[in-house]
Amino acid sequence: MSIVCRKALLEDVDALFELIQGYAANGIMLPRSREALTRQIDTFLVAQDGDRLIGCGSLFRLGSDLVEIRSLGIVDGYKGQGIGSRLVDALMEEAKLQGIPKVMALTYESAFFQKNGFHIVEKEIFPEKVWTDCVHCPKQHKCDEIAVVRLIEVAPSTEQMSFAQI
Ligand SMILES: CC(C)(COP(=O)(O)OP(=O)(O)OC[C@H]1O[C@@H](n2cnc3c(N)ncnc32)[C@H](O)[C@@H]1OP(=O)(O)O)[C@@H](O)C(=O)NCCC(=O)NCCS
């Protein structure tokens, strides 16, 4: 099996829509319309096996120093093979290239993120998040997802940062 992780292209929109819609139907992800995916395609990375799109993840900027991993998903049959971790690594690399020191996610899969170097934090430390995607979420006032964060060393000033300061 030769899996490639790469930036998403406009021709991936239909496959991305199907993958995300499958998880959105079960309340695991927020739905994304084809129009939104088309607009935001530059924020997505995908994993591909042959000509099949088998995973995706995106980076959404929440502030000058904070991005969120969104829409991270692997299709059934490909889970547990390290592909989710490869996508997280690639997304972390992308955040680093953009000079963004904090990467967070809201997730039901906190154990997976912890294996990938993230730490569980109180979600209330992320005020920006409330004003973006959450306002469209049916669970807005009873959010049961877990907030996780990982810091990246992008500049000397971030090296001293502790989670209490986020
Ligand atoms: C969560 C998800 C992206 C993980 O992708 P994956 O390719 O299956 O994960 P990996 O194979 O890279 O797993 C990496 C490590 O995390 C562990 N892990 C993966 N899913 C886990 C889970 N649900 N609970 C505990 N550990 C988990 C793996 O066992 C592995 O550990 P190891 O390195 O000790 O072997 C995938 O299961 C998925 O698509 N889930 C549904 C969508 C979802 O919930 N996305 C998260 C939205 S933020």
XYZ file of N, CA and C and ligand atoms in Angstrom:
546
model
N 0.843 -1.196 0.000
C 0.000 0.000 0.000
C 0.875 1.241 0.000
N 0.636 2.135 -0.937
C 1.418 3.359 -1.004
C 0.478 4.558 -0.841
N 0.506 5.129 0.359
C -0.400 6.241 0.665
C 0.355 7.554 0.499
N -0.266 8.469 -0.213
C 0.331 9.787 -0.422
C -0.485 10.820 0.356
N 0.216 11.712 1.090
C -0.450 12.870 1.720
C -0.074 14.103 0.912
N -1.070 14.880 0.535
C -0.796 16.048 -0.319
C -1.845 17.118 -0.066
N -1.574 18.316 -0.608
C -2.570 19.384 -0.525
C -3.779 19.004 -1.381
N -4.953 19.403 -0.910
C -6.165 19.096 -1.659
C -6.278 19.983 -2.899
N -6.942 19.444 -3.905
C -7.174 20.166 -5.157
C -8.676 20.275 -5.386
N -9.064 21.193 -6.277
C -10.500 21.366 -6.517
C -11.171 20.068 -6.958
N -10.450 19.218 -7.675
C -11.085 17.961 -8.117
C -11.326 16.982 -6.972
N -10.831 17.309 -5.765
C -11.083 16.460 -4.595
C -12.401 16.803 -3.895
N -13.053 17.892 -4.323
C -14.199 18.398 -3.549
C -15.288 17.339 -3.373
N -15.651 16.617 -4.436
C -16.740 15.634 -4.312
C -16.380 14.535 -3.317
N -15.149 14.019 -3.428
C -14.734 12.939 -2.510
C -14.633 13.464 -1.073
N -14.156 14.697 -0.919
C -14.088 15.304 0.417
C -15.499 15.444 0.998
N -16.412 15.909 0.153
C -17.796 16.087 0.605
C -18.354 14.753 1.101
N -18.153 13.685 0.339
C -18.688 12.371 0.730
C -18.083 11.910 2.048
N -16.765 12.067 2.186
C -16.093 11.602 3.405
C -16.607 12.359 4.634
N -16.654 13.686 4.517
C -17.071 14.510 5.653
C -18.555 14.304 5.947
N -19.358 14.198 4.892
C -20.801 14.020 5.075
C -21.106 12.725 5.830
N -20.325 11.686 5.542
C -20.525 10.411 6.230
C -20.348 10.562 7.733
N -19.320 11.302 8.153
C -19.101 11.530 9.585
C -20.078 12.556 10.141
N -20.442 13.542 9.334
C -21.387 14.560 9.809
C -22.751 13.924 10.099
N -23.123 12.937 9.304
C -24.419 12.272 9.500
C -24.482 11.598 10.867
N -23.332 11.232 11.405
C -23.281 10.596 12.732
C -22.922 11.586 13.840
N -22.871 12.866 13.518
C -22.587 13.875 14.534
C -21.132 13.935 14.951
N -20.247 13.293 14.179
C -18.825 13.272 14.552
C -18.101 14.501 14.010
N -18.584 15.015 12.892
C -17.999 16.231 12.301
C -19.126 17.197 11.961
N -18.751 18.459 11.786
C -19.718 19.396 11.250
C -19.763 19.231 9.738
N -20.957 19.332 9.148
C -21.041 19.194 7.691
C -20.350 20.351 6.982
N -19.872 20.101 5.791
C -19.297 21.160 4.929
C -19.977 21.045 3.570
N -20.504 22.142 3.081
C -21.125 22.109 1.752
C -20.034 22.039 0.688
N -20.430 21.620 -0.517
C -19.457 21.617 -1.621
C -18.932 23.030 -1.868
N -19.827 24.017 -1.696
C -19.403 25.412 -1.918
C -18.344 25.815 -0.888
N -18.579 25.462 0.372
C -17.605 25.807 1.416
C -16.287 25.075 1.166
N -16.375 23.814 0.779
C -15.145 23.051 0.516
C -14.381 23.673 -0.649
N -15.112 24.112 -1.655
C -14.464 24.749 -2.807
C -13.734 26.025 -2.367
N -14.428 26.831 -1.536
C -13.815 28.077 -1.045
C -12.590 27.796 -0.174
N -12.671 26.729 0.635
C -11.640 26.474 1.642
C -10.647 25.382 1.218
N -10.639 25.041 -0.061
C -9.862 23.877 -0.486
C -8.371 24.011 -0.133
N -7.883 25.258 -0.125
C -6.463 25.479 0.184
C -6.112 25.133 1.630
N -7.116 24.989 2.480
C -6.849 24.674 3.889
C -6.825 23.164 4.137
N -7.105 22.372 3.106
C -7.214 20.922 3.281
C -5.970 20.177 2.801
N -5.645 19.134 3.548
C -4.709 18.122 3.086
C -5.500 16.830 2.920
N -5.073 15.992 1.998
C -5.762 14.711 1.802
C -4.745 13.579 1.776
N -5.239 12.383 2.091
C -4.447 11.166 1.922
C -5.091 10.381 0.790
N -4.243 9.793 -0.044
C -4.724 9.139 -1.250
C -4.066 7.776 -1.393
N -4.883 6.787 -1.747
C -4.367 5.459 -2.061
C -4.737 5.178 -3.509
N -3.752 5.180 -4.404
C -4.080 5.097 -5.831
C -4.879 6.321 -6.211
N -6.059 6.084 -6.828
C -6.874 7.254 -7.166
C -8.004 7.467 -6.170
N -7.921 6.793 -5.029
C -8.986 6.920 -4.021
C -8.574 7.859 -2.888
N -9.429 8.830 -2.585
C -9.187 9.714 -1.437
C -9.628 8.967 -0.172
N -8.679 8.769 0.744
C -8.975 7.917 1.901
C -8.839 8.660 3.240
N -8.537 9.947 3.183
C -8.439 10.703 4.432
C -8.316 12.182 4.139
N -8.653 12.981 5.154
C -8.524 14.429 4.977
C -8.376 15.108 6.329
N -7.964 16.341 6.281
C -7.881 17.178 7.468
C -7.643 18.600 7.009
N -8.107 19.565 7.811
C -7.891 20.956 7.407
C -7.400 21.775 8.583
N -6.847 22.907 8.262
C -6.362 23.868 9.268
C -7.182 25.127 9.134
N -7.842 25.517 10.216
C -8.649 26.731 10.178
C -8.080 27.738 11.167
N -7.801 28.926 10.662
C -7.179 29.937 11.533
C -8.220 30.562 12.463
N -7.905 30.541 13.755
C -8.796 31.109 14.766
C -8.277 32.421 15.322
N -7.029 32.716 15.072
C -6.439 33.943 15.602
C -5.036 34.067 15.046
N -4.341 35.104 15.494
C -3.010 35.346 14.930
C -2.036 34.228 15.265
N -2.257 33.543 16.393
C -1.302 32.512 16.811
C -1.959 31.153 17.059
N -3.155 30.969 16.521
C -3.911 29.742 16.823
C -4.636 29.228 15.585
N -4.466 27.940 15.321
C -5.243 27.277 14.267
C -5.918 26.048 14.855
N -6.994 25.659 14.206
C -7.725 24.465 14.616
C -7.623 23.400 13.531
N -7.383 22.169 13.952
C -7.509 21.041 13.015
C -8.990 20.704 12.920
N -9.497 20.759 11.720
C -10.910 20.449 11.477
C -11.026 19.331 10.442
N -12.175 18.710 10.449
C -12.534 17.742 9.396
C -11.459 16.675 9.203
N -10.888 16.195 10.304
C -9.891 15.129 10.196
C -10.627 13.785 10.179
N -10.462 13.056 9.120
C -11.162 11.773 9.033
C -10.480 10.814 8.074
N -10.579 9.547 8.437
C -10.033 8.471 7.607
C -11.190 7.557 7.233
N -11.239 7.081 6.003
C -12.358 6.221 5.614
C -12.212 4.851 6.283
N -13.355 4.230 6.542
C -13.333 2.890 7.146
C -12.516 1.946 6.261
N -11.782 1.067 6.913
C -10.920 0.142 6.172
C -9.480 0.622 6.120
N -9.274 1.914 6.399
C -7.917 2.471 6.385
C -7.497 2.977 7.768
N -8.397 2.851 8.752
C -8.059 3.344 10.095
C -7.039 2.425 10.769
N -6.333 2.991 11.741
C -5.388 2.191 12.516
C -4.119 1.818 11.771
N -3.845 2.519 10.681
C -2.638 2.233 9.901
C -1.682 3.417 9.887
N -1.908 4.361 10.780
C -0.991 5.498 10.878
C -1.293 6.637 9.931
N -2.382 6.537 9.177
C -2.658 7.577 8.170
C -3.157 8.863 8.843
N -3.993 8.714 9.878
C -4.438 9.895 10.621
C -3.247 10.639 11.214
N -2.300 9.882 11.749
C -1.103 10.519 12.333
C -0.270 11.213 11.259
N -0.183 10.592 10.088
C 0.563 11.252 9.000
C -0.101 12.569 8.610
N -1.422 12.578 8.564
C -2.122 13.829 8.227
C -1.905 14.872 9.312
N -1.949 14.449 10.588
C -1.698 15.409 11.678
C -0.276 15.957 11.560
N 0.695 15.089 11.313
C 2.081 15.554 11.140
C 2.165 16.600 10.026
N 1.493 16.308 8.915
C 1.545 17.224 7.766
C 0.843 18.542 8.102
N -0.253 18.459 8.857
C -0.952 19.691 9.256
C -0.104 20.499 10.229
N 0.601 19.813 11.140
C 1.498 20.515 12.074
C 2.612 21.217 11.286
N 3.130 20.518 10.294
C 4.193 21.104 9.466
C 3.677 22.345 8.744
N 2.453 22.255 8.263
C 1.837 23.394 7.567
C 1.675 24.579 8.527
N 1.218 24.300 9.761
C 1.068 25.375 10.759
C 2.429 26.011 11.038
N 3.445 25.167 11.152
C 4.792 25.684 11.420
C 5.265 26.580 10.268
N 5.024 26.128 9.041
C 5.399 26.936 7.876
C 4.703 28.290 7.903
N 3.472 28.310 8.405
C 2.720 29.563 8.481
C 3.095 30.383 9.715
N 3.997 29.840 10.560
C 4.463 30.569 11.737
C 3.444 30.618 12.860
N 2.547 29.632 12.901
C 1.480 29.628 13.916
C 1.867 28.658 15.039
N 1.986 29.158 16.284
C 2.558 28.325 17.344
C 1.595 27.405 18.084
N 0.293 27.607 17.931
C -0.655 26.781 18.693
C -1.643 26.109 17.743
N -1.749 24.791 17.906
C -2.696 24.022 17.090
C -3.656 23.319 18.042
N -4.951 23.533 17.835
C -5.924 22.904 18.731
C -6.922 22.079 17.929
N -7.685 21.275 18.644
C -8.788 20.544 18.023
C -9.860 20.346 19.075
N -11.082 20.259 18.630
C -12.196 19.833 19.484
C -12.588 18.461 18.973
N -12.594 17.469 19.849
C -12.644 16.098 19.341
C -13.280 15.127 20.321
N -13.763 14.019 19.790
C -14.141 12.874 20.623
C -12.989 11.879 20.686
N -11.924 12.156 19.934
C -10.803 11.208 19.810
C -9.575 11.753 20.528
N -9.760 12.118 21.809
C -8.644 12.739 22.533
C -7.457 11.783 22.672
N -7.712 10.464 22.777
C -6.597 9.515 22.931
C -5.712 9.520 21.686
N -6.355 9.592 20.519
C -5.584 9.671 19.272
C -4.714 10.930 19.265
N -5.312 12.075 19.645
C -4.535 13.316 19.632
C -3.419 13.283 20.679
N -3.700 12.687 21.839
C -2.637 12.587 22.854
C -1.470 11.765 22.324
N -1.779 10.697 21.576
C -0.694 9.902 20.971
C 0.111 10.727 19.986
N -0.504 11.798 19.497
C 0.175 12.664 18.531
C 0.687 13.953 19.171
N 0.921 13.914 20.483
C 1.611 15.027 21.139
C 0.740 16.145 21.639
N -0.590 15.968 21.589
C -1.496 17.012 22.074
C -1.792 16.784 23.560
N -2.233 17.869 24.215
C -2.608 17.821 25.628
C -4.056 18.266 25.764
N -4.757 17.647 26.685
C -6.142 18.052 26.946
C -6.136 19.351 27.751
N -6.986 20.287 27.328
C -7.111 21.573 28.044
C -8.595 21.922 28.178
N -8.892 22.901 29.034
C -10.265 23.403 29.152
C -10.618 24.151 27.867
N -11.762 23.855 27.283
C -12.056 24.525 26.005
C -12.355 26.007 26.168
N -12.663 26.410 27.408
C -12.958 27.830 27.637
C -11.741 28.729 27.394
N -10.545 28.154 27.295
C -9.371 29.005 27.036
C -9.302 29.443 25.582
N -10.268 28.979 24.750
C -10.237 29.325 23.327
C -11.441 30.191 22.973
N -11.477 31.435 23.384
C -12.668 32.253 23.132
C -12.963 32.462 21.658
N -11.925 32.545 20.831
C -12.168 32.804 19.404
C -13.047 31.732 18.777
N -12.849 30.501 19.253
C -13.551 29.377 18.673
C -15.070 29.546 18.746
N -15.529 30.114 19.846
C -16.965 30.258 20.064
C -17.607 31.066 18.948
N -16.853 31.988 18.388
C -17.447 32.900 17.417
C -17.287 32.444 15.982
N -16.799 31.276 15.777
C -16.679 30.805 14.391
C -17.605 29.608 14.181
N -17.054 28.411 14.165
C -17.857 27.243 13.808
C -18.947 26.917 14.819
N -18.684 27.159 16.098
C -19.602 26.695 17.142
C -20.992 27.312 17.025
N -21.068 28.511 16.478
C -22.376 29.151 16.388
C -23.302 28.393 15.431
N -22.709 27.563 14.562
C -23.532 26.788 13.617
C -23.779 25.367 14.114
N -23.224 25.031 15.275
C -23.275 23.649 15.746
C -24.524 23.422 16.593
N -25.274 22.351 16.313
C -26.460 22.079 17.123
C -26.143 21.809 18.589
N -24.893 21.440 18.874
C -24.508 21.142 20.265
C -23.881 22.351 20.958
N -24.067 23.528 20.385
C -23.360 24.725 20.854
C -23.358 24.882 22.374
N -24.528 24.702 23.001
C -24.616 24.973 24.436
C -24.413 23.723 25.288
N -24.215 22.589 24.656
C -23.947 21.373 25.417
C -22.830 20.586 24.721
N -21.787 21.321 24.380
C -20.661 20.716 23.661
C -20.001 19.657 24.538
N -19.906 18.442 24.007
C -19.279 17.363 24.775
C -17.936 16.955 24.164
N -17.419 17.768 23.258
C -16.119 17.454 22.683
C -15.006 17.893 23.647
N -13.862 17.287 23.464
C -12.711 17.570 24.332
C -11.737 18.457 23.560
N -11.251 19.503 24.237
C -10.280 20.396 23.597
C -8.859 19.852 23.813
N -8.102 19.836 22.747
C -6.696 19.412 22.832
C -5.841 20.464 22.137
N -4.615 20.596 22.589
C -3.732 21.590 21.992
C -2.302 21.061 21.943
N -1.583 21.497 20.938
C -0.153 21.197 20.845
C 0.567 22.471 20.425
N 1.656 22.762 21.114
C 2.437 23.954 20.787
C 3.554 23.590 19.818
N 3.859 24.524 18.946
C 4.949 24.338 17.983
C 5.998 25.397 18.271
N 7.242 25.020 18.185
C 8.307 26.007 18.360
C 8.555 26.678 17.025
N 7.917 27.821 16.821
C 8.114 28.543 15.566
C 9.049 29.729 15.729
N 9.217 30.183 16.970
C 10.092 31.327 17.225
C 10.556 31.232 18.669
N 11.703 31.814 19.010
C 12.212 31.723 20.378
C 11.205 32.158 21.422
N 10.362 33.152 21.111
C 9.452 33.684 22.118
C 8.426 32.649 22.563
N 8.141 31.665 21.723
C 7.126 30.678 22.099
C 7.696 29.589 22.991
N 9.024 29.500 23.097
C 9.619 28.410 23.854
C 9.283 28.476 25.338
N 9.056 29.692 25.832
C 8.778 29.852 27.251
C 7.298 29.669 27.584
N 6.480 29.513 26.565
C 5.041 29.511 26.775
C 4.576 28.261 27.536
N 3.684 28.436 28.470
C 3.103 27.291 29.153
C 1.614 27.270 28.847
N 0.977 26.138 29.098
C -0.435 26.041 28.772
C -1.256 27.044 29.563
N -0.802 27.391 30.756
C -1.534 28.360 31.577
C -1.611 29.716 30.879
N -0.692 29.956 29.945
C -0.647 31.266 29.281
C -1.437 31.304 27.982
N -1.973 30.146 27.550
C -2.629 30.119 26.248
C -3.859 31.023 26.251
C -9.436 9.575 14.710
C -8.856 9.105 13.373
C -8.610 10.320 12.482
C -7.537 8.377 13.650
O -6.933 8.040 12.407
P -6.163 6.657 12.233
O -5.468 6.668 10.923
O -7.105 5.552 12.481
O -5.124 6.720 13.449
P -3.606 6.172 13.482
O -3.565 4.841 12.843
O -2.703 7.214 12.927
O -3.399 6.046 15.053
C -2.310 6.611 15.731
C -2.320 6.127 17.149
O -3.533 6.551 17.767
C -4.237 5.421 18.257
N -5.658 5.648 18.044
C -6.285 5.888 16.892
N -7.615 6.042 17.112
C -7.769 5.882 18.446
C -8.901 5.911 19.299
N -10.131 6.120 18.817
N -8.730 5.711 20.631
C -7.502 5.473 21.128
N -6.373 5.427 20.367
C -6.534 5.637 19.038
C -3.767 4.253 17.419
O -3.933 3.033 18.112
C -2.302 4.602 17.244
O -1.586 4.253 18.405
P -0.134 3.546 18.294
O 0.765 4.582 17.644
O 0.218 3.265 19.706
O -0.332 2.348 17.452
C -9.794 8.115 12.655
O -10.088 7.040 13.529
C -11.119 8.719 12.196
O -11.243 9.107 11.048
N -12.111 8.776 13.096
C -13.442 9.293 12.760
C -13.446 10.779 12.548
C -12.989 11.539 13.774
O -13.433 11.287 14.886
N -12.086 12.503 13.544
C -11.555 13.351 14.580
C -12.206 14.676 14.426
S -11.285 15.954 15.279
